[in-house]
Coordinates of C-alpha atoms in Angstrom, one line a residue:
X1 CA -56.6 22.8 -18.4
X2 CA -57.3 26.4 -16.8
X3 CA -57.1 28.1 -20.6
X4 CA -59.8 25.7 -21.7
X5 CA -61.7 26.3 -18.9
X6 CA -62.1 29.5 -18.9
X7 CA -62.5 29.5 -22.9
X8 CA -65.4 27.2 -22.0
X9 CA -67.0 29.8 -19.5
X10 CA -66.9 32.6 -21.9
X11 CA -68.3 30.2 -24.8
X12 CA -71.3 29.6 -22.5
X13 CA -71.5 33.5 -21.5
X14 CA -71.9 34.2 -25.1
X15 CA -74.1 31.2 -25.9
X16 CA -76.4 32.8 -23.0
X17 CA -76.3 36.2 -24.3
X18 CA -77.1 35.1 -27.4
X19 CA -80.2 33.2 -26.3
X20 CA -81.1 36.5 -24.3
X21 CA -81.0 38.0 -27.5
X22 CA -81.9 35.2 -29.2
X23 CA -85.5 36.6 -31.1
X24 CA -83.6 39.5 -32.0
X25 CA -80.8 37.8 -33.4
X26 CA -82.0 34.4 -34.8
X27 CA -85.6 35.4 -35.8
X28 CA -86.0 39.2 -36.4
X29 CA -89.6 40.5 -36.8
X30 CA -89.9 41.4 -40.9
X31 CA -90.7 45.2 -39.4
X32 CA -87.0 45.6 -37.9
X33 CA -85.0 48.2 -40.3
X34 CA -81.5 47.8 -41.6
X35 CA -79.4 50.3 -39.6
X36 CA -80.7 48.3 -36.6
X37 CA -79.9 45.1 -37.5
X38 CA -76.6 46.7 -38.7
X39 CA -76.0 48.7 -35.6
X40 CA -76.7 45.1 -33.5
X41 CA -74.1 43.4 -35.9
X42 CA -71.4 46.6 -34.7
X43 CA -72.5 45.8 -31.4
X44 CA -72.1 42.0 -31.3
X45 CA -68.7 42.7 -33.3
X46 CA -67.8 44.5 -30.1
X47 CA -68.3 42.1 -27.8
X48 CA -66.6 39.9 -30.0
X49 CA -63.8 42.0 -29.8
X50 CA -63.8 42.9 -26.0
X51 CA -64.0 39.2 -25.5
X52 CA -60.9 38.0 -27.4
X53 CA -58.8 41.0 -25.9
X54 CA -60.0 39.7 -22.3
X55 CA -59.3 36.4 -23.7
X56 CA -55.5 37.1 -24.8
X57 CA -55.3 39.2 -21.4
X58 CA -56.3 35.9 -19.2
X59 CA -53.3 33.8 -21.2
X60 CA -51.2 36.4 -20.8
X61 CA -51.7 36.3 -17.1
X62 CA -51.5 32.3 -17.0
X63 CA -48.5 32.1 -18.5
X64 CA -46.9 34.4 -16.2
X65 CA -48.0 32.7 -13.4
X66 CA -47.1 29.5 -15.5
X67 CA -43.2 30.7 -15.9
X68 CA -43.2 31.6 -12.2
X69 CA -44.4 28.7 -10.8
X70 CA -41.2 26.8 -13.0
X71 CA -39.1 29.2 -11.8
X72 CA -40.2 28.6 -8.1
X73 CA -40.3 25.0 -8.3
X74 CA -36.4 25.2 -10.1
X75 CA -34.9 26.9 -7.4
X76 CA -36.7 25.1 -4.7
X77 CA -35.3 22.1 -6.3
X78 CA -31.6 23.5 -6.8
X79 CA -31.9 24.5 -2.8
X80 CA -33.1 21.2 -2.1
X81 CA -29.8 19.6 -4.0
X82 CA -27.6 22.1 -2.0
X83 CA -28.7 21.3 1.1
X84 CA -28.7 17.6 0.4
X85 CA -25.0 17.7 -1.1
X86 CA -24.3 19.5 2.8
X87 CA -25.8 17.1 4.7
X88 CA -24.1 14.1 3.0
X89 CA -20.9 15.9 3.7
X90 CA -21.0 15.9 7.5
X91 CA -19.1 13.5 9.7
X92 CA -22.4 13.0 11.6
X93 CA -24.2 12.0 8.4
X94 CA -21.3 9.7 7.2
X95 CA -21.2 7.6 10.8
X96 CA -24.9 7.2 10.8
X97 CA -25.0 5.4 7.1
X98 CA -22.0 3.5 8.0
X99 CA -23.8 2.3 10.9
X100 CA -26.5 1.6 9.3
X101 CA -24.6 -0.6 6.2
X102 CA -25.8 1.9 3.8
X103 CA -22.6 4.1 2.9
X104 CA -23.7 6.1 -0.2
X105 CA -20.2 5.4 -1.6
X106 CA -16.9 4.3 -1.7
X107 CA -13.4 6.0 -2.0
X108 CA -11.5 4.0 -4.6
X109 CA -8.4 5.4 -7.0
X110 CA -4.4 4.0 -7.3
X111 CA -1.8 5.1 -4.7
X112 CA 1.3 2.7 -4.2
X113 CA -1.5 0.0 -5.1
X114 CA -5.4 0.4 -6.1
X115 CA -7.5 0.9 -3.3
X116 CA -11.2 0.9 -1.7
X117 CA -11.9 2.7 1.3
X118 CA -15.3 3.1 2.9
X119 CA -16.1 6.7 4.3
X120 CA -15.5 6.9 7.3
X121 CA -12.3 5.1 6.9
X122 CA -12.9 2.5 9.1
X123 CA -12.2 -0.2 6.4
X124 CA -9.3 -0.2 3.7
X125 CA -8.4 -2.6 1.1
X126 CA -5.3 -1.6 -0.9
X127 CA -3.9 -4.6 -3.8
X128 CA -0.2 -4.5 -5.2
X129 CA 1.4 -7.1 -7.2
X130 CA 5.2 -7.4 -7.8
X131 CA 7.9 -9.3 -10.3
X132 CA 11.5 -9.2 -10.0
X133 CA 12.4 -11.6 -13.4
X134 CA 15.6 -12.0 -13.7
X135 CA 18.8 -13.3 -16.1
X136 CA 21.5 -14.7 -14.4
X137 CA 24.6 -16.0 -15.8
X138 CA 27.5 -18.1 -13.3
X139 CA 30.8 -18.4 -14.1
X140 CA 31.3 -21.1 -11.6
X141 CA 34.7 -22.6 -10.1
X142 CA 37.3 -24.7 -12.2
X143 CA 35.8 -27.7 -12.8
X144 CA 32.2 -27.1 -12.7
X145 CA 30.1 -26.4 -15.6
X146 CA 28.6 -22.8 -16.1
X147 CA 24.7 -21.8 -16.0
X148 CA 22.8 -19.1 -17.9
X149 CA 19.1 -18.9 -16.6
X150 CA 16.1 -16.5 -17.0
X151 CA 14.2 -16.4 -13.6
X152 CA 11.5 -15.2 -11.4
X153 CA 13.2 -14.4 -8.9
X154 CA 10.5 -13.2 -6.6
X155 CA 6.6 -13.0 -7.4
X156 CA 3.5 -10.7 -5.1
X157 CA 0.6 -11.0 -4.3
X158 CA 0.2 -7.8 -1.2
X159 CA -3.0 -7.2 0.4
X160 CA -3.3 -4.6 3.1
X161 CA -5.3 -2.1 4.7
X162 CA -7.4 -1.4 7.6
X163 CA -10.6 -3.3 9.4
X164 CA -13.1 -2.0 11.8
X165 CA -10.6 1.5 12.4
X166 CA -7.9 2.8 10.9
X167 CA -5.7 1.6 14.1
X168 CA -6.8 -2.1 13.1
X169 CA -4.0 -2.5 10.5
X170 CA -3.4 -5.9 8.3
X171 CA -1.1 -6.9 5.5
X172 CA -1.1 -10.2 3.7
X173 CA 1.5 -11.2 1.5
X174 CA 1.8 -14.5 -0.9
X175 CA 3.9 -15.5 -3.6
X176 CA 7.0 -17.8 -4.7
X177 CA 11.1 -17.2 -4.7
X178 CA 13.2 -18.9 -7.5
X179 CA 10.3 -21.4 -8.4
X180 CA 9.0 -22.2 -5.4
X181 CA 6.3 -23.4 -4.2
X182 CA 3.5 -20.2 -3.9
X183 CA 3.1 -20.0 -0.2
X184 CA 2.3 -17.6 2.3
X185 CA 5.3 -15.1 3.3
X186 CA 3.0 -12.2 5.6
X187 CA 0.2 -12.1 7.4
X188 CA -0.6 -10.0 10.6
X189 CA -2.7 -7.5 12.0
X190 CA -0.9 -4.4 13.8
X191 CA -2.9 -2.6 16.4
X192 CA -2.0 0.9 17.1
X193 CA -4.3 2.3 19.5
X194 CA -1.6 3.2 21.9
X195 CA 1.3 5.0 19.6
X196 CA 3.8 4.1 22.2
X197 CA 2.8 0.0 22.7
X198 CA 1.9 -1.1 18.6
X199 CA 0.9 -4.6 19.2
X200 CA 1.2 -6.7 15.9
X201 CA 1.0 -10.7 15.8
X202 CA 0.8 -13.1 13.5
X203 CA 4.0 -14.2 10.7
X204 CA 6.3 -11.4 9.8
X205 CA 10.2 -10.8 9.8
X206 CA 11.6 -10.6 12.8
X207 CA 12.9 -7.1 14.0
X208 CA 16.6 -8.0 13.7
X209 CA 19.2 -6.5 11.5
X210 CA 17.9 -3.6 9.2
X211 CA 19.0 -5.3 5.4
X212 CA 16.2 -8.2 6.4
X213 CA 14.0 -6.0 7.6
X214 CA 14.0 -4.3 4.6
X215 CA 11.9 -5.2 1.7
X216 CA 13.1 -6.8 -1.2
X217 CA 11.9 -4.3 -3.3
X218 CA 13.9 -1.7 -2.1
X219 CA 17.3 -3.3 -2.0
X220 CA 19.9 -0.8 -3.3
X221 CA 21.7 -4.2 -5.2
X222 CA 20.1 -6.9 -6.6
X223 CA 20.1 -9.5 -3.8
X224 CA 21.1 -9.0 -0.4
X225 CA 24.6 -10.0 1.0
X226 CA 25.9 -13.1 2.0
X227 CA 26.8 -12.0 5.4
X228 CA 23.0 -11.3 6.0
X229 CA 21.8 -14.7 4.7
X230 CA 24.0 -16.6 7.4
X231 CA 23.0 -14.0 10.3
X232 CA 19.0 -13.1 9.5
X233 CA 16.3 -14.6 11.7
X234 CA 14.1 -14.6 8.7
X235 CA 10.0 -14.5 9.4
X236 CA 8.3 -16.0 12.2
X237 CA 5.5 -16.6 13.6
X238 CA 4.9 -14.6 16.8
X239 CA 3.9 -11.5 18.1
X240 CA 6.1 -7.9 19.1
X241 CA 5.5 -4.5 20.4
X242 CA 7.4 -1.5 18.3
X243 CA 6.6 2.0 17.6
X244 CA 9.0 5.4 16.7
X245 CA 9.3 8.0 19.0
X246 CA 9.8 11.3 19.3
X247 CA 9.0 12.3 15.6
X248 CA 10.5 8.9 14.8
X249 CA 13.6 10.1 16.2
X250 CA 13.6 6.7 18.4
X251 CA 12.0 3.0 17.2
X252 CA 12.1 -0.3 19.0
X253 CA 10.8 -3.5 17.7
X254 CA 10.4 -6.4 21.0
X255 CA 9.2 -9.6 20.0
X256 CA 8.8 -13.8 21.3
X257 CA 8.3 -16.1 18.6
X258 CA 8.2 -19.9 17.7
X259 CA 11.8 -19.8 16.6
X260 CA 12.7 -23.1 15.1
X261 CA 9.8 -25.4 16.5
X262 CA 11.6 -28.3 15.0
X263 CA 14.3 -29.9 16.6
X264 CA 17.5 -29.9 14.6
X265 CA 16.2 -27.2 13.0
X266 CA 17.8 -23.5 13.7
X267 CA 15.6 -20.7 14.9
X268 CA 16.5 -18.3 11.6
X269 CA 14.0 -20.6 10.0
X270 CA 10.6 -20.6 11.1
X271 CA 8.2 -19.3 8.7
X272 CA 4.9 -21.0 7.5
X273 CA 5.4 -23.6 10.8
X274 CA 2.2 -24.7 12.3
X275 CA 3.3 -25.1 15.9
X276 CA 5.9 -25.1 18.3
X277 CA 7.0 -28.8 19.6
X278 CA 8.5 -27.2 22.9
X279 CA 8.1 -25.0 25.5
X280 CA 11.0 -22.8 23.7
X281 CA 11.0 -19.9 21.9
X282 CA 12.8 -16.9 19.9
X283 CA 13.2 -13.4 21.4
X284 CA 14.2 -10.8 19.6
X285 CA 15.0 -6.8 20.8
X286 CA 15.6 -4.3 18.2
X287 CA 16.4 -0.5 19.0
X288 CA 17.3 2.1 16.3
X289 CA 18.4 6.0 17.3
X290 CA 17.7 8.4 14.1
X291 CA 19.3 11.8 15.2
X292 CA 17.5 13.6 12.5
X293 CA 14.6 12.1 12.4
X294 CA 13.2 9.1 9.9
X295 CA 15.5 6.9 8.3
X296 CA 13.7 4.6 6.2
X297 CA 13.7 1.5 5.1
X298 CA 15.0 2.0 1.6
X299 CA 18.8 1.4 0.9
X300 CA 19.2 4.0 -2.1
X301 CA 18.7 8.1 -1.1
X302 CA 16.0 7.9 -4.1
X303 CA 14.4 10.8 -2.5
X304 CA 17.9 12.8 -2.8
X305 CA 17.3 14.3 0.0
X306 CA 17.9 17.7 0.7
X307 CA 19.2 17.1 4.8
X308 CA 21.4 14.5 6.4
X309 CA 19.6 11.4 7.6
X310 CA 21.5 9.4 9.7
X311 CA 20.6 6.0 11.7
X312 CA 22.3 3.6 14.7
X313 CA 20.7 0.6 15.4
X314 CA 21.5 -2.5 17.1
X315 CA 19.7 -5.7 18.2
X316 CA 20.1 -8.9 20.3
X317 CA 17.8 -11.9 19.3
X318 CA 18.2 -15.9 21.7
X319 CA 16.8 -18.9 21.3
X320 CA 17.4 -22.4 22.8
X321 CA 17.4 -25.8 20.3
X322 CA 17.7 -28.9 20.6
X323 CA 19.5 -30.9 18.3
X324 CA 20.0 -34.6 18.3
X325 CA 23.2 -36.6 18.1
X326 CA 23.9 -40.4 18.0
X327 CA 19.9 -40.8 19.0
X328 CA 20.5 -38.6 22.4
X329 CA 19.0 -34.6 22.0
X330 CA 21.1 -31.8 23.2
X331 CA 20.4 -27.9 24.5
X332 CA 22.1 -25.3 21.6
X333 CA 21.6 -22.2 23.1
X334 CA 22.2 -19.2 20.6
X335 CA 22.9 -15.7 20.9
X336 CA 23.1 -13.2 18.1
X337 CA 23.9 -9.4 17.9
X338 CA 24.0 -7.4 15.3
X339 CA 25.3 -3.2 14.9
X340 CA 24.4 -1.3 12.3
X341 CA 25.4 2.6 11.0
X342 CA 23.2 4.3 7.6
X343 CA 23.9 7.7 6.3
X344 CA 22.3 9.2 3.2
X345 CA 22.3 12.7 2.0
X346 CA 22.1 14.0 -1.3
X347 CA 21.4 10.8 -3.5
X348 CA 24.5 9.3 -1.8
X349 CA 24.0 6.5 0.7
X350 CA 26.1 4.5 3.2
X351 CA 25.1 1.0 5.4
X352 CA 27.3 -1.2 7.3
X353 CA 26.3 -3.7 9.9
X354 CA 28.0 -6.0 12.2
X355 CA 27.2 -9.4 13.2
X356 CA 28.0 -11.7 15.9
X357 CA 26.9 -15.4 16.7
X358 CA 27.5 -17.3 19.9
X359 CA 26.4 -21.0 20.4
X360 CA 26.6 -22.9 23.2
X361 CA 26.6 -26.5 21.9
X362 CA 27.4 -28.4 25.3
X363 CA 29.1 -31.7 24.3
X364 CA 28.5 -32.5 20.7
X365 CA 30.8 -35.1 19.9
X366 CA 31.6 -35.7 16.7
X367 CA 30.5 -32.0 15.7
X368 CA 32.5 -30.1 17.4
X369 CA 35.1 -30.5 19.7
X370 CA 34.2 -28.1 22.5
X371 CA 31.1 -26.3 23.3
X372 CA 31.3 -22.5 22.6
X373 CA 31.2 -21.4 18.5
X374 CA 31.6 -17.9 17.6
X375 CA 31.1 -16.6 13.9
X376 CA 31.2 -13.2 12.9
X377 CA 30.9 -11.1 9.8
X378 CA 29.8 -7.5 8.7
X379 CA 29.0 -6.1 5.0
X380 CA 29.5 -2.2 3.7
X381 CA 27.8 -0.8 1.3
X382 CA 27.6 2.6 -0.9
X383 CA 25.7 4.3 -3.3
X384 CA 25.2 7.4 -5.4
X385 CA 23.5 8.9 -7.8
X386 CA 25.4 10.2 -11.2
X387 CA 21.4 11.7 -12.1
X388 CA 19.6 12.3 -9.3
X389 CA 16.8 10.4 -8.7
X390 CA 17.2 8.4 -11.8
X391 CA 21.0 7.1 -12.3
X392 CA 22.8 5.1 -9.3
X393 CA 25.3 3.6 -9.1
X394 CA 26.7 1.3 -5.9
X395 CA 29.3 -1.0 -4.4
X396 CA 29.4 -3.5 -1.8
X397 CA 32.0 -5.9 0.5
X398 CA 30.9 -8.6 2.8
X399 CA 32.3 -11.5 5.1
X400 CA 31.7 -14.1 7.3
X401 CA 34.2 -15.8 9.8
X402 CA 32.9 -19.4 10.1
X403 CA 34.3 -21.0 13.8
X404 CA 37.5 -22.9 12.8
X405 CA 36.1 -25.8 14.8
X406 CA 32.5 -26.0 13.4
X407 CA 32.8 -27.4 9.7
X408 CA 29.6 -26.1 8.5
X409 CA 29.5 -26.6 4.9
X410 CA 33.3 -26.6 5.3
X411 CA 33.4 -23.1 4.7
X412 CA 36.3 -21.4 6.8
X413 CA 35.6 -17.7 5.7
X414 CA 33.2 -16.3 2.9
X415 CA 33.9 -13.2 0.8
X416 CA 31.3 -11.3 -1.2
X417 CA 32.5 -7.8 -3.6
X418 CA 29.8 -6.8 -5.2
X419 CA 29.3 -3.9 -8.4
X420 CA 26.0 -2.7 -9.5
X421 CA 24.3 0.0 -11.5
X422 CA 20.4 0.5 -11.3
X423 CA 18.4 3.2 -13.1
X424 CA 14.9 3.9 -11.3
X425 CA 11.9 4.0 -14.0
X426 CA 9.5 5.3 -11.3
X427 CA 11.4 5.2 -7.8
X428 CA 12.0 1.5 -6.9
X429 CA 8.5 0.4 -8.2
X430 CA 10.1 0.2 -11.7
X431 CA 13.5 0.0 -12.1
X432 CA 16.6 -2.0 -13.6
X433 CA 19.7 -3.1 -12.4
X434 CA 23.0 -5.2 -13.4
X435 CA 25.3 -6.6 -10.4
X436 CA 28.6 -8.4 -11.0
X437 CA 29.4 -10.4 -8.2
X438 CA 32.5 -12.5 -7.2
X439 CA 32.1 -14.5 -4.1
X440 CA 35.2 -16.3 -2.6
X441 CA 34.7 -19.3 -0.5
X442 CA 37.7 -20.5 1.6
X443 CA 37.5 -24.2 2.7
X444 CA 38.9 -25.9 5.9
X445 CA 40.4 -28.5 3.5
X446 CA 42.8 -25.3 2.6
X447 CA 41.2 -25.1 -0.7
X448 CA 39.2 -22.0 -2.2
X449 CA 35.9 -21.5 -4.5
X450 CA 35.7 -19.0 -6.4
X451 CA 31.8 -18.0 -8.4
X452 CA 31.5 -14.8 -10.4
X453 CA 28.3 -14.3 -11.4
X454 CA 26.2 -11.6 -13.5
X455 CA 22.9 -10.5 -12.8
X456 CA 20.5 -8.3 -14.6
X457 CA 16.6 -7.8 -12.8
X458 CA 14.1 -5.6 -13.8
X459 CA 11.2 -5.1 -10.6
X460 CA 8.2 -3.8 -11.2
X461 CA 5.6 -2.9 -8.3
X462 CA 2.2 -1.6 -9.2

């Protein structure tokens, strides 16, 4: 627009001269000579000349000031971006669009699970699933027919996270065991405000023995032992405080549940119950020493690690029942303890625990013939790794001492020996294992069972 404006001006300018000029130039009086009209024509060429040089000169100079305007206007707009990109980094700027629901953007990405976190961290959704499928074959007692079976042996759904602040912690976990029923295994929220007092309430496993505790995922055989299945207290509904100490040197776990909530029913069971029908509940203390510092909850040294880590534990858990007889209820008062050493060092691994159950019946004729039943049992088990990290393999023995007097199930003792092999794909979120298991049941009627069974599971966690 300024290039044809000023070609406009001097258009006019020369127009105007022209017309100055104009009787000379346009109508020339018959007496004017040659060499004058010549000598205007040089002079007018001249002008012409001067003219276009001015001419080129003035778009010479606006295309300079063109560029440099360009320029300006470029690195005004690069300085703008810079300082834009700064402010969207700062803390401040991040609290005020959170507070205001307008977070430019989410974290998202895949670590033990795909994940979304806002910003400022205040909220955290991270989604797993998991599958443990299974074949199976049974080699069952004289006299029984044998089974071979492909099964799922355990199915996840995990959600978990943070809401609100990252010391507002929640899981939720859903799926089904050996075809049952999908239901709801976890859900709680775990506050952690104060490091010392972690509050958490809702359904989760109780903090009893450590093989429970531990997830099934990272069991160092395929299933856990028998001597754990008749002493676990299983999840419950309920709340707890826990925390580790002392650069997790120190943890303790102290919680009061429902327990059983149903009388007859014992308080190892009490997951997914939707009240308590008594004034009664389920407490639970759990204390673990770790001399050099965190243990873990995973069975198998996966991590081969490089220094001794070493773990004593123990825990106490009562709870009162009632349980009815011949139409009239009676108080079963039940104490449990449980001991527990783990060593690992060096892709090798060690765990042993002891249990100990003590009920008070009262009189239960008809059951039992006195009051007081005491059962016992312990398992030991042992790993290592032929290739680190990759190549294990593990052995385990466990037993139970039933009360001669109680004839639950009409088992007097139970024996478990148990051989495995596992090779980790990626850690324990993919790996495959093979157990043979021989389990020896010894009956009051003086007669034994014997099982052997042989398992191979691939797990996969993603």
């Amino acid at each position: 627009m300024k290039l044809r404006f000023v070609l406009t001006l001097f258009a006019v300018a020369f127009f105007v001269c022209k017309g100055a000029h104009g009787q000379t130039s346009l109508s020339m009086p018959p007496d004017v000579s040659g060499e004058d009209l010549k000598a205007q024509v040089e002079r007018m060429e001249r002008m012409l000349e001067e003219q276009q040089k001015q001419i080129s000169e003035l778009k010479h100079v606006l295309e300079e000031k063109t560029k440099e305007k360009e320029v300006k206007e470029a690195v005004k707009d690069e300085k703008i971006e810079e300082v834009v990109e700064k402010y969207l980094e700062k803390e401040e700027t991040k609290e005020k669009f959170a507070e205001l629901g307008l977070s430019p953007n989410l974290k998202m990405g895949y670590k033990k699970g795909f994940y979304l976190e806002t910003l400022d961290e205040k909220f955290k959704l991270r989604f797993q699933g998991g599958l443990q499928f299974r074949y199976e074959f049974l080699d069952r007692n004289e006299g029984e027919e044998d089974t071979s079976s492909f099964l799922i042996r355990r199915a996840r759904m995990i959600l978990e996270g943070n809401a609100f602040s990252p010391n507002i912690k929640y899981k939720l976990q859903a799926g089904f065991d050996k075809g049952t029923d999908f239901n709801l295994l976890d859900y709680y929220f775990n506050m952690t405000h104060i490091p010392p007092l972690n509050v958490q309430f809702g359904q989760f496993k109780a903090p009893f023995n450590r093989q429970r505790i531990t997830s099934s995922g990272n069991l160092q055989l395929v299933d856990r032992s028998t001597a754990n299945e008749v002493f676990n207290l299983d999840r419950q509904i309920g709340m707890m405080l826990h925390s580790m100490l002392f650069d997790k040197r120190f943890e303790y776990g102290f919680g009061v549940f429902n327990g059983s909530s149903v009388t007859g029913v014992d308080a190892s069971s009490g997951r997914n119950l939707k009240e308590n029908d008594n004034n009664r509940h389920l407490f639970v203390l759990r204390a673990a020493y770790n001399p050099f510092g965190e243990f873990g909850y995973s069975e198998s040294d996966v991590e081969f690690s490089e220094k001794l880590k070493a773990t004593i534990a123990g825990a106490a858990g009562y709870s009162s029942d009632e349980i009815t007889v011949s139409g009239s209820e009676e108080d079963v008062d039940t104490t449990r303890l449980v001991g527990e050493l783990g060593l690992k060092y060096r892709g090798f691994s060690f765990l042993t625990e002891g249990y100990y159950r003590h009920r008070d019946a009262g009189d239960l004729s008809g059951i039992v013939s006195r009051g007081n039943i005491a059962d016992n049992g312990f398992f030991t088990q042992a790993g290592y790794f032929i290739i680190p990290k990759r190549l294990e393999i593990a052995g385990r023995h466990s037993f139970v001492d039933f009360d001669d007097d109680v004839p639950l199930g009409g088992v007097d003792e139970l024996r478990e020996y148990t051989g495995g092999i596992n090779y980790f794909f990626e850690g324990h979120r993919s790996k495959l294992q093979a157990n043979i298991v021989r389990v020896e049941e010894d009956l009051l009627t003086g007669e034994d069972e014997k099982d052997n069974k042989f398992q191979l599971q691939y797990q996969i966690y993603f």
